[in-house]
Amino acid sequence: QVQLVESGGGSVQAGGSLRLSCTTYGYTVSIDCMGWFRQTPAKEREAVAVINTGGGSTSYTDSVKGRFTISQDNAKNTVYLQMNSLKLEDTAMYYCAAGPLRTGGCPIARWGFNYWGQGTQVTVSS
């Protein structure tokens, strides 16, 4: 069993920064992909960024490119999401996710992940 625990959410003004953390516990041998997703009451859960924990390659959704950075600390079994230049539309519940490597790499899509954290709220205000 794999457990994911997120932290680092909060409230920030537009233009500010936050860093989310996700620590993985349990049987992590099968985990090759880690990702961050977000969801609002009005939208379905969408992928934000994913990272291949083996090779370190990353992918981002277009709306966060150049502003968000996903990274990892394998010694701590932790993945981070550094969020800079935050916008009002970044307000959402952010979820950490983990899954196996798929053909072609780590998909930046919900179907590629089968373990989920409980979520951490990010609120951006003007």
mmCIF file of C-alpha atoms in Angstrom:
data_model
loop_
_atom_site.group_PDB
_atom_site.id
_atom_site.type_symbol
_atom_site.label_atom_id
_atom_site.label_comp_id
_atom_site.label_asym_id
_atom_site.label_seq_id
_atom_site.Cartn_x
_atom_site.Cartn_y
_atom_site.Cartn_z
ATOM 1 C CA GLN A 1 0.000 0.000 0.000
ATOM 2 C CA VAL A 2 1.142 3.525 -0.796
ATOM 3 C CA GLN A 3 0.212 6.622 1.149
ATOM 4 C CA LEU A 4 0.737 10.176 0.002
ATOM 5 C CA VAL A 5 0.754 13.114 2.391
ATOM 6 C CA GLU A 6 0.642 16.654 1.037
ATOM 7 C CA SER A 7 1.493 19.879 2.794
ATOM 8 C CA GLY A 8 2.265 23.490 1.989
ATOM 9 C CA GLY A 9 -1.042 24.844 0.794
ATOM 10 C CA GLY A 10 -2.434 28.141 1.999
ATOM 11 C CA SER A 11 -3.527 31.609 1.008
ATOM 12 C CA VAL A 12 -1.403 33.997 -0.992
ATOM 13 C CA GLN A 13 -1.861 37.174 -2.978
ATOM 14 C CA ALA A 14 -1.673 37.146 -6.736
ATOM 15 C CA GLY A 15 1.926 37.240 -7.875
ATOM 16 C CA GLY A 16 3.117 35.416 -4.795
ATOM 17 C CA SER A 17 4.636 31.969 -4.361
ATOM 18 C CA LEU A 18 3.917 28.732 -2.540
ATOM 19 C CA ARG A 19 5.681 25.396 -2.372
ATOM 20 C CA LEU A 20 3.730 22.180 -2.004
ATOM 21 C CA SER A 21 5.292 18.994 -0.690
ATOM 22 C CA CYS A 22 4.206 15.392 -1.063
ATOM 23 C CA THR A 23 5.831 12.596 0.899
ATOM 24 C CA THR A 24 5.314 8.981 -0.084
ATOM 25 C CA TYR A 25 5.037 6.175 2.468
ATOM 26 C CA GLY A 26 4.734 2.445 2.104
ATOM 27 C CA TYR A 27 5.563 0.122 -0.776
ATOM 28 C CA THR A 28 7.034 2.556 -3.290
ATOM 29 C CA VAL A 29 8.958 0.117 -5.501
ATOM 30 C CA SER A 30 6.208 0.209 -8.119
ATOM 31 C CA ILE A 31 6.071 4.004 -8.188
ATOM 32 C CA ASP A 32 7.860 5.597 -11.126
ATOM 33 C CA CYS A 33 5.657 8.611 -11.774
ATOM 34 C CA MET A 34 4.599 11.359 -9.408
ATOM 35 C CA GLY A 35 2.254 14.150 -10.263
ATOM 36 C CA TRP A 36 0.340 17.159 -9.054
ATOM 37 C CA PHE A 37 -3.288 17.672 -10.023
ATOM 38 C CA ARG A 38 -5.820 20.319 -9.102
ATOM 39 C CA GLN A 39 -9.575 20.569 -8.905
ATOM 40 C CA THR A 40 -12.187 23.244 -8.298
ATOM 41 C CA PRO A 41 -15.927 22.797 -7.704
ATOM 42 C CA ALA A 42 -16.553 23.948 -11.250
ATOM 43 C CA LYS A 43 -13.930 21.839 -13.007
ATOM 44 C CA GLU A 44 -12.828 18.258 -13.193
ATOM 45 C CA ARG A 45 -9.490 17.288 -11.737
ATOM 46 C CA GLU A 46 -6.744 18.324 -14.122
ATOM 47 C CA ALA A 47 -3.070 17.474 -14.332
ATOM 48 C CA VAL A 48 -0.653 20.259 -13.467
ATOM 49 C CA ALA A 49 2.788 18.634 -13.572
ATOM 50 C CA VAL A 50 4.317 15.170 -13.538
ATOM 51 C CA ILE A 51 7.812 13.827 -12.986
ATOM 52 C CA ASN A 52 9.482 10.540 -13.817
ATOM 53 C CA THR A 53 11.137 9.660 -10.532
ATOM 54 C CA GLY A 54 13.723 7.527 -12.255
ATOM 55 C CA GLY A 55 15.000 9.807 -14.983
ATOM 56 C CA GLY A 56 13.724 13.124 -13.670
ATOM 57 C CA SER A 57 11.914 14.149 -16.852
ATOM 58 C CA THR A 58 8.988 16.488 -16.312
ATOM 59 C CA SER A 59 5.833 17.613 -18.084
ATOM 60 C CA TYR A 60 3.553 20.573 -17.399
ATOM 61 C CA THR A 61 0.139 21.690 -18.467
ATOM 62 C CA ASP A 62 0.373 24.775 -20.659
ATOM 63 C CA SER A 63 -1.207 27.159 -18.158
ATOM 64 C CA VAL A 64 1.594 26.712 -15.610
ATOM 65 C CA LYS A 65 4.638 26.451 -17.847
ATOM 66 C CA GLY A 66 7.295 28.926 -16.801
ATOM 67 C CA ARG A 67 5.636 29.494 -13.424
ATOM 68 C CA PHE A 68 5.518 26.095 -11.703
ATOM 69 C CA THR A 69 8.357 23.636 -11.167
ATOM 70 C CA ILE A 70 8.027 20.025 -10.075
ATOM 71 C CA SER A 71 11.053 18.467 -8.408
ATOM 72 C CA GLN A 72 11.964 15.550 -6.196
ATOM 73 C CA ASP A 73 14.171 14.542 -3.304
ATOM 74 C CA ASN A 74 14.484 10.778 -3.591
ATOM 75 C CA ALA A 75 16.255 10.477 -0.251
ATOM 76 C CA LYS A 76 13.167 11.909 1.415
ATOM 77 C CA ASN A 77 10.610 10.220 -0.874
ATOM 78 C CA THR A 78 9.248 13.701 -1.434
ATOM 79 C CA VAL A 79 8.065 15.571 -4.487
ATOM 80 C CA TYR A 80 7.652 19.330 -4.548
ATOM 81 C CA LEU A 81 5.643 21.786 -6.597
ATOM 82 C CA GLN A 82 7.127 25.275 -6.541
ATOM 83 C CA MET A 83 4.469 27.718 -7.660
ATOM 84 C CA ASN A 84 5.536 31.233 -8.604
ATOM 85 C CA SER A 85 3.658 34.180 -10.097
ATOM 86 C CA LEU A 86 0.416 32.725 -8.810
ATOM 87 C CA LYS A 87 -2.800 33.830 -10.472
ATOM 88 C CA LEU A 88 -6.382 33.915 -9.272
ATOM 89 C CA GLU A 89 -7.171 31.002 -11.572
ATOM 90 C CA ASP A 90 -4.617 28.828 -9.757
ATOM 91 C CA THR A 91 -6.985 28.652 -6.808
ATOM 92 C CA ALA A 92 -7.900 24.999 -6.316
ATOM 93 C CA MET A 93 -7.493 21.912 -4.207
ATOM 94 C CA TYR A 94 -4.150 20.411 -5.164
ATOM 95 C CA TYR A 95 -3.634 16.660 -5.077
ATOM 96 C CA CYS A 96 -0.471 14.618 -5.188
ATOM 97 C CA ALA A 97 -0.600 11.391 -7.154
ATOM 98 C CA ALA A 98 1.613 8.380 -7.789
ATOM 99 C CA GLY A 99 1.627 5.642 -10.362
ATOM 100 C CA PRO A 100 3.677 3.193 -12.410
ATOM 101 C CA LEU A 101 5.597 3.973 -15.549
ATOM 102 C CA ARG A 102 3.419 3.565 -18.628
ATOM 103 C CA THR A 103 4.395 2.923 -22.218
ATOM 104 C CA GLY A 104 5.828 6.217 -23.386
ATOM 105 C CA GLY A 105 6.629 7.530 -19.932
ATOM 106 C CA CYS A 106 4.592 9.332 -17.287
ATOM 107 C CA PRO A 107 1.280 10.504 -18.707
ATOM 108 C CA ILE A 108 0.144 13.968 -17.737
ATOM 109 C CA ALA A 109 -3.330 12.624 -17.230
ATOM 110 C CA ARG A 110 -5.459 11.332 -14.388
ATOM 111 C CA TRP A 111 -5.726 7.805 -15.813
ATOM 112 C CA GLY A 112 -2.005 7.234 -15.323
ATOM 113 C CA PHE A 113 -2.110 7.471 -11.540
ATOM 114 C CA ASN A 114 -3.645 5.103 -9.028
ATOM 115 C CA TYR A 115 -2.612 6.528 -5.649
ATOM 116 C CA TRP A 116 -3.833 9.888 -4.383
ATOM 117 C CA GLY A 117 -3.245 12.173 -1.448
ATOM 118 C CA GLN A 118 -5.957 13.904 0.539
ATOM 119 C CA GLY A 119 -5.378 17.278 -1.077
ATOM 120 C CA THR A 120 -4.184 20.676 0.079
ATOM 121 C CA GLN A 121 -6.024 23.925 -0.615
ATOM 122 C CA VAL A 122 -4.346 26.781 -2.481
ATOM 123 C CA THR A 123 -6.191 30.100 -2.508
ATOM 124 C CA VAL A 124 -4.920 33.058 -4.515
ATOM 125 C CA SER A 125 -6.501 36.444 -3.836
ATOM 126 C CA SER A 126 -6.233 39.845 -5.471
#
